[in-house]
CSV table of C-alpha atoms in Angstrom, one decimal:
chain,number,residue,atom,x,y,z
A,1,MET,CA,14.7,-4.1,-2.1
A,2,THR,CA,11.8,-1.5,-1.7
A,3,LYS,CA,11.0,-0.1,1.8
A,4,ALA,CA,7.4,-0.8,1.5
A,5,SER,CA,5.7,-2.8,4.3
A,6,ASP,CA,2.5,-3.9,2.5
A,7,LEU,CA,2.2,-6.1,-0.6
A,8,ILE,CA,-1.1,-6.1,-2.5
A,9,GLY,CA,-2.2,-8.4,-5.4
A,10,ILE,CA,-5.2,-7.1,-7.2
A,11,ASP,CA,-7.5,-8.5,-9.8
A,12,GLY,CA,-10.6,-6.9,-11.3
A,13,THR,CA,-14.2,-8.2,-11.6
A,14,SER,CA,-17.3,-6.9,-13.5
A,15,SER,CA,-18.2,-4.8,-10.4
A,16,GLY,CA,-15.0,-3.9,-8.6
A,17,TRP,CA,-11.7,-5.1,-7.4
A,18,ILE,CA,-10.4,-8.1,-5.3
A,19,ALA,CA,-7.3,-7.5,-3.3
A,20,SER,CA,-5.1,-9.9,-1.5
A,21,ILE,CA,-3.2,-8.0,1.2
A,22,GLY,CA,-0.3,-8.9,3.3
A,23,SER,CA,2.9,-7.8,5.0
A,24,SER,CA,6.4,-7.9,3.4
A,25,LYS,CA,7.9,-9.2,6.7
A,26,LYS,CA,5.6,-12.3,7.0
A,27,LYS,CA,5.4,-12.7,3.2
A,28,CYS,CA,1.8,-14.1,3.7
A,29,ILE,CA,-1.7,-12.8,2.9
A,30,SER,CA,-3.6,-11.5,6.0
A,31,THR,CA,-6.8,-10.6,4.3
A,32,ILE,CA,-8.8,-10.7,1.0
A,33,THR,CA,-11.0,-7.9,0.5
A,34,PHE,CA,-13.4,-6.5,-2.2
A,35,SER,CA,-14.4,-3.0,-3.1
A,36,GLU,CA,-16.1,-1.3,-6.0
A,37,ASN,CA,-13.5,1.5,-5.8
A,38,LEU,CA,-9.9,0.9,-6.2
A,39,ASP,CA,-8.9,4.1,-4.2
A,40,LYS,CA,-10.8,2.7,-1.2
A,41,ILE,CA,-8.7,-0.3,-1.1
A,42,LEU,CA,-5.4,1.4,-1.6
A,43,SER,CA,-5.8,4.5,0.5
A,44,ASP,CA,-5.0,2.6,3.7
A,45,TYR,CA,-1.8,1.4,2.2
A,46,PRO,CA,0.0,4.3,0.8
A,47,ASN,CA,3.4,2.9,0.7
A,48,SER,CA,2.4,-0.4,-0.5
A,49,VAL,CA,3.8,-2.4,-3.6
A,50,VAL,CA,0.8,-3.3,-5.8
A,51,VAL,CA,0.7,-5.7,-8.7
A,52,ILE,CA,-2.6,-5.4,-10.7
A,53,ASP,CA,-3.9,-7.4,-13.6
A,54,ILE,CA,-4.7,-4.4,-15.9
A,55,PRO,CA,-2.6,-2.7,-18.7
A,56,ILE,CA,-0.9,0.4,-17.3
A,57,GLU,CA,1.5,1.7,-20.0
A,58,LEU,CA,-0.5,2.0,-23.2
A,59,ASN,CA,0.9,2.5,-26.7
A,60,LYS,CA,0.6,5.7,-28.7
A,61,LYS,CA,0.7,4.3,-32.2
A,62,ASN,CA,1.8,0.6,-32.1
A,63,TYR,CA,-1.0,-2.0,-32.1
A,64,LEU,CA,1.0,-4.6,-30.2
A,65,ARG,CA,2.9,-4.0,-27.0
A,66,GLU,CA,6.1,-6.1,-26.9
A,67,CYS,CA,5.2,-7.0,-23.3
A,68,ASP,CA,2.1,-8.7,-24.5
A,69,ILE,CA,3.9,-10.4,-27.4
A,70,GLN,CA,6.5,-11.9,-25.0
A,71,ALA,CA,3.7,-12.8,-22.5
A,72,LYS,CA,1.7,-14.8,-25.1
A,73,ARG,CA,5.2,-16.5,-26.1
A,74,TYR,CA,5.8,-17.2,-22.5
A,75,LEU,CA,2.5,-18.9,-21.8
A,76,GLY,CA,2.4,-21.0,-24.9
A,77,LYS,CA,-0.1,-21.7,-27.6
A,78,SER,CA,-2.8,-23.1,-25.4
A,79,PHE,CA,-3.0,-20.1,-22.9
A,80,GLN,CA,-2.1,-17.2,-25.3
A,81,SER,CA,-5.8,-16.1,-25.4
A,82,SER,CA,-5.7,-14.9,-21.8
A,83,ILE,CA,-3.4,-12.0,-23.0
A,84,PHE,CA,-5.6,-9.5,-24.7
A,85,ILE,CA,-4.6,-6.5,-26.8
A,86,PRO,CA,-5.2,-3.2,-24.7
A,87,PRO,CA,-6.3,0.0,-26.5
A,88,LEU,CA,-4.2,2.9,-27.4
A,89,LYS,CA,-4.0,6.0,-25.1
A,90,ARG,CA,-6.1,8.1,-27.4
A,91,VAL,CA,-8.7,5.5,-27.8
A,92,LEU,CA,-9.6,5.9,-24.1
A,93,GLU,CA,-10.7,9.3,-24.9
A,94,CYS,CA,-13.5,8.0,-27.1
A,95,SER,CA,-17.1,8.2,-26.0
A,96,ASN,CA,-18.5,4.9,-27.5
A,97,TYR,CA,-17.1,1.6,-29.1
A,98,ARG,CA,-17.8,2.5,-32.7
A,99,GLU,CA,-15.7,5.7,-32.3
A,100,ALA,CA,-12.9,3.8,-30.6
A,101,ASN,CA,-12.8,1.0,-33.2
A,102,MET,CA,-12.7,3.6,-36.0
A,103,LEU,CA,-9.8,5.5,-34.3
A,104,SER,CA,-8.1,2.3,-33.6
A,105,LYS,CA,-8.2,1.4,-37.3
A,106,LYS,CA,-7.1,4.8,-38.5
A,107,ILE,CA,-4.1,4.7,-36.3
A,108,THR,CA,-2.9,1.1,-36.5
A,109,GLY,CA,-4.9,-0.3,-39.4
A,110,LYS,CA,-6.6,-2.8,-36.9
A,111,GLY,CA,-9.8,-2.6,-35.0
A,112,LEU,CA,-10.5,-2.8,-31.2
A,113,SER,CA,-11.9,-5.8,-29.4
A,114,LYS,CA,-15.0,-5.4,-27.4
A,115,GLN,CA,-13.0,-6.8,-24.4
A,116,SER,CA,-10.5,-4.2,-24.6
A,117,TRP,CA,-13.2,-1.5,-24.9
A,118,ASN,CA,-15.1,-2.8,-21.9
A,119,LEU,CA,-12.0,-2.3,-19.6
A,120,ARG,CA,-11.5,1.3,-20.5
A,121,GLU,CA,-13.0,2.4,-17.1
A,122,LYS,CA,-10.8,0.3,-15.1
A,123,ILE,CA,-7.8,1.2,-17.1
A,124,SER,CA,-8.5,4.9,-16.6
A,125,GLU,CA,-9.3,4.1,-12.8
A,126,VAL,CA,-5.7,2.7,-12.5
A,127,HIS,CA,-4.1,5.7,-14.3
A,128,GLY,CA,-5.8,8.0,-11.9
A,129,ILE,CA,-4.7,5.9,-8.9
A,130,SER,CA,-1.0,5.7,-10.1
A,131,ARG,CA,-0.7,9.5,-9.1
A,132,LEU,CA,-0.7,8.3,-5.5
A,133,SER,CA,2.4,7.1,-3.6
A,134,ASN,CA,1.8,3.4,-4.2
A,135,LYS,CA,4.1,1.5,-6.4
A,136,ILE,CA,1.8,0.0,-8.8
A,137,TYR,CA,3.1,-2.7,-11.4
A,138,GLU,CA,1.3,-4.5,-14.1
A,139,GLY,CA,1.0,-8.3,-13.6
A,140,HIS,CA,-0.6,-11.2,-15.3
A,141,PRO,CA,-2.0,-14.1,-13.2
A,142,GLU,CA,-1.3,-16.9,-15.8
A,143,CYS,CA,2.2,-15.8,-16.2
A,144,SER,CA,2.8,-15.9,-12.5
A,145,PHE,CA,1.2,-19.3,-12.1
A,146,LYS,CA,3.3,-20.7,-14.8
A,147,MET,CA,6.4,-19.2,-13.3
A,148,LEU,CA,5.5,-20.8,-9.8
A,149,LYS,CA,4.8,-24.2,-11.3
A,150,ASN,CA,7.9,-23.9,-13.7
A,151,GLU,CA,6.0,-25.6,-16.5
A,152,THR,CA,3.0,-25.2,-18.6
A,153,LEU,CA,-0.3,-25.2,-16.8
A,154,LYS,CA,-2.7,-28.3,-17.4
A,155,ALA,CA,-6.1,-26.7,-17.6
A,156,LYS,CA,-7.7,-23.1,-18.1
A,157,LYS,CA,-8.4,-21.4,-14.9
A,158,LYS,CA,-12.2,-21.4,-15.0
A,159,THR,CA,-12.3,-25.4,-15.1
A,160,VAL,CA,-12.6,-27.5,-12.1
A,161,LEU,CA,-9.2,-29.0,-12.9
A,162,GLY,CA,-7.9,-25.5,-13.5
A,163,ILE,CA,-9.1,-24.3,-10.1
A,164,PHE,CA,-7.7,-27.3,-8.2
A,165,GLU,CA,-4.4,-27.0,-10.1
A,166,ARG,CA,-3.9,-23.3,-9.1
A,167,LEU,CA,-5.1,-24.0,-5.5
A,168,GLY,CA,-2.2,-26.6,-5.3
A,169,ILE,CA,0.3,-24.1,-6.7
A,170,LEU,CA,-0.6,-21.5,-4.3
A,171,LYS,CA,-0.5,-23.9,-1.4
A,172,LYS,CA,3.1,-25.4,-2.6
A,173,ALA,CA,4.2,-21.6,-2.7
A,174,GLY,CA,3.1,-21.2,1.0
A,175,LEU,CA,-0.4,-19.6,0.7
A,176,ASP,CA,-3.2,-21.7,2.1
A,177,PRO,CA,-6.4,-20.2,0.7
A,178,LEU,CA,-8.5,-21.7,3.4
A,179,SER,CA,-6.5,-20.1,6.2
A,180,ILE,CA,-6.8,-16.6,4.9
A,181,GLY,CA,-9.6,-14.1,6.3
A,182,LEU,CA,-12.0,-13.4,3.7
A,183,HIS,CA,-13.9,-10.1,3.7
A,184,LEU,CA,-16.0,-10.6,0.6
A,185,GLU,CA,-19.7,-9.7,0.1
A,186,SER,CA,-21.9,-12.5,-1.3
A,187,THR,CA,-22.2,-11.4,-4.9
A,188,PRO,CA,-22.3,-13.5,-8.2
A,189,THR,CA,-19.7,-11.1,-9.7
A,190,ILE,CA,-16.9,-12.5,-7.4
A,191,LYS,CA,-15.5,-15.7,-9.0
A,192,ILE,CA,-13.2,-18.1,-7.4
A,193,ASP,CA,-10.6,-17.6,-10.2
A,194,ASP,CA,-10.6,-13.8,-9.5
A,195,VAL,CA,-9.6,-14.5,-5.9
A,196,LEU,CA,-6.8,-17.0,-6.9
A,197,ASP,CA,-5.6,-14.5,-9.4
A,198,SER,CA,-5.2,-11.7,-6.8
A,199,MET,CA,-3.5,-14.3,-4.5
A,200,VAL,CA,-0.8,-15.1,-7.2
A,201,LEU,CA,-0.3,-11.4,-7.9
A,202,PHE,CA,0.5,-10.9,-4.2
A,203,ILE,CA,3.2,-13.4,-4.7
A,204,THR,CA,4.5,-11.4,-7.7
A,205,ALA,CA,4.4,-8.3,-5.3
A,206,THR,CA,6.7,-10.4,-3.0
A,207,ARG,CA,9.1,-11.1,-5.7
A,208,ILE,CA,9.3,-7.4,-6.7
A,209,PHE,CA,9.9,-6.6,-3.1
A,210,GLU,CA,12.7,-9.2,-2.9
A,211,GLY,CA,14.0,-8.1,-6.3
A,212,ASN,CA,14.0,-11.5,-7.8
A,213,HIS,CA,11.0,-10.9,-10.2
A,214,LEU,CA,10.9,-11.2,-14.1
A,215,CYS,CA,10.0,-8.2,-16.2
A,216,LEU,CA,8.6,-8.6,-19.8
A,217,LYS,CA,9.4,-5.5,-21.9
A,218,LYS,CA,10.8,-4.0,-25.0
A,219,PRO,CA,14.6,-3.6,-24.5
A,220,LYS,CA,14.7,-0.1,-25.9
A,221,PRO,CA,11.3,1.7,-26.7
A,222,ALA,CA,11.4,3.8,-29.7
A,223,ASN,CA,10.0,7.3,-29.8
A,224,ASP,CA,8.7,7.1,-26.2
A,225,ASP,CA,6.3,4.2,-27.4
A,226,ASP,CA,5.8,0.7,-26.3
A,227,ASN,CA,6.8,1.2,-22.6
A,228,GLY,CA,4.6,-1.5,-21.3
A,229,LYS,CA,6.0,-3.9,-18.7
A,230,ILE,CA,4.5,-7.1,-17.2
A,231,PHE,CA,5.9,-8.2,-14.1
A,232,ILE,CA,6.1,-11.9,-13.1
């Protein structure tokens, strides 16, 4: 069990980050906040355990990370699309999508999706933050929701049924979204599913703190590649 006193679940939006923050002692969320800058959120919690929905360990040569393959298998066919293939480390250094796509094809024989390319700034931001004292882990909300429900989810997260399903899962896990202090600006870039995703990643942070989490990873990475890990 880690000695950290603060637990944080973070999900990204098109304009910044949403964080569900709470104490490891109370095991509940005290506040949900938004910031355009990840460092601004984490600077007040230097010894926290952070679970974030963004790829952290990127491959050097292999197109697919084993942790992503396992996550797709874990979620099942209907929800596999929520797992995207992240770029290679060298691809992040490219100045535009065309260059990045060509480099990906040169190294792996396969191109780079626009979704992966559009996340390059957030991936780079997390890599910079990881130099701080925070313990930052990669998580995936849909995997965490399925773990809590202990069965495949019924609906996609952006549907009305999916939102209510996830609200029910969180409440059953001891988190009541309506009783948590919200410090969110009124902006269309903040979606309800982003808030719920940050909340479930807080639960994953709690599981890591308690030492009863699951970890999807390659058993023995070869040549210092494919070190990605997804924590549930």
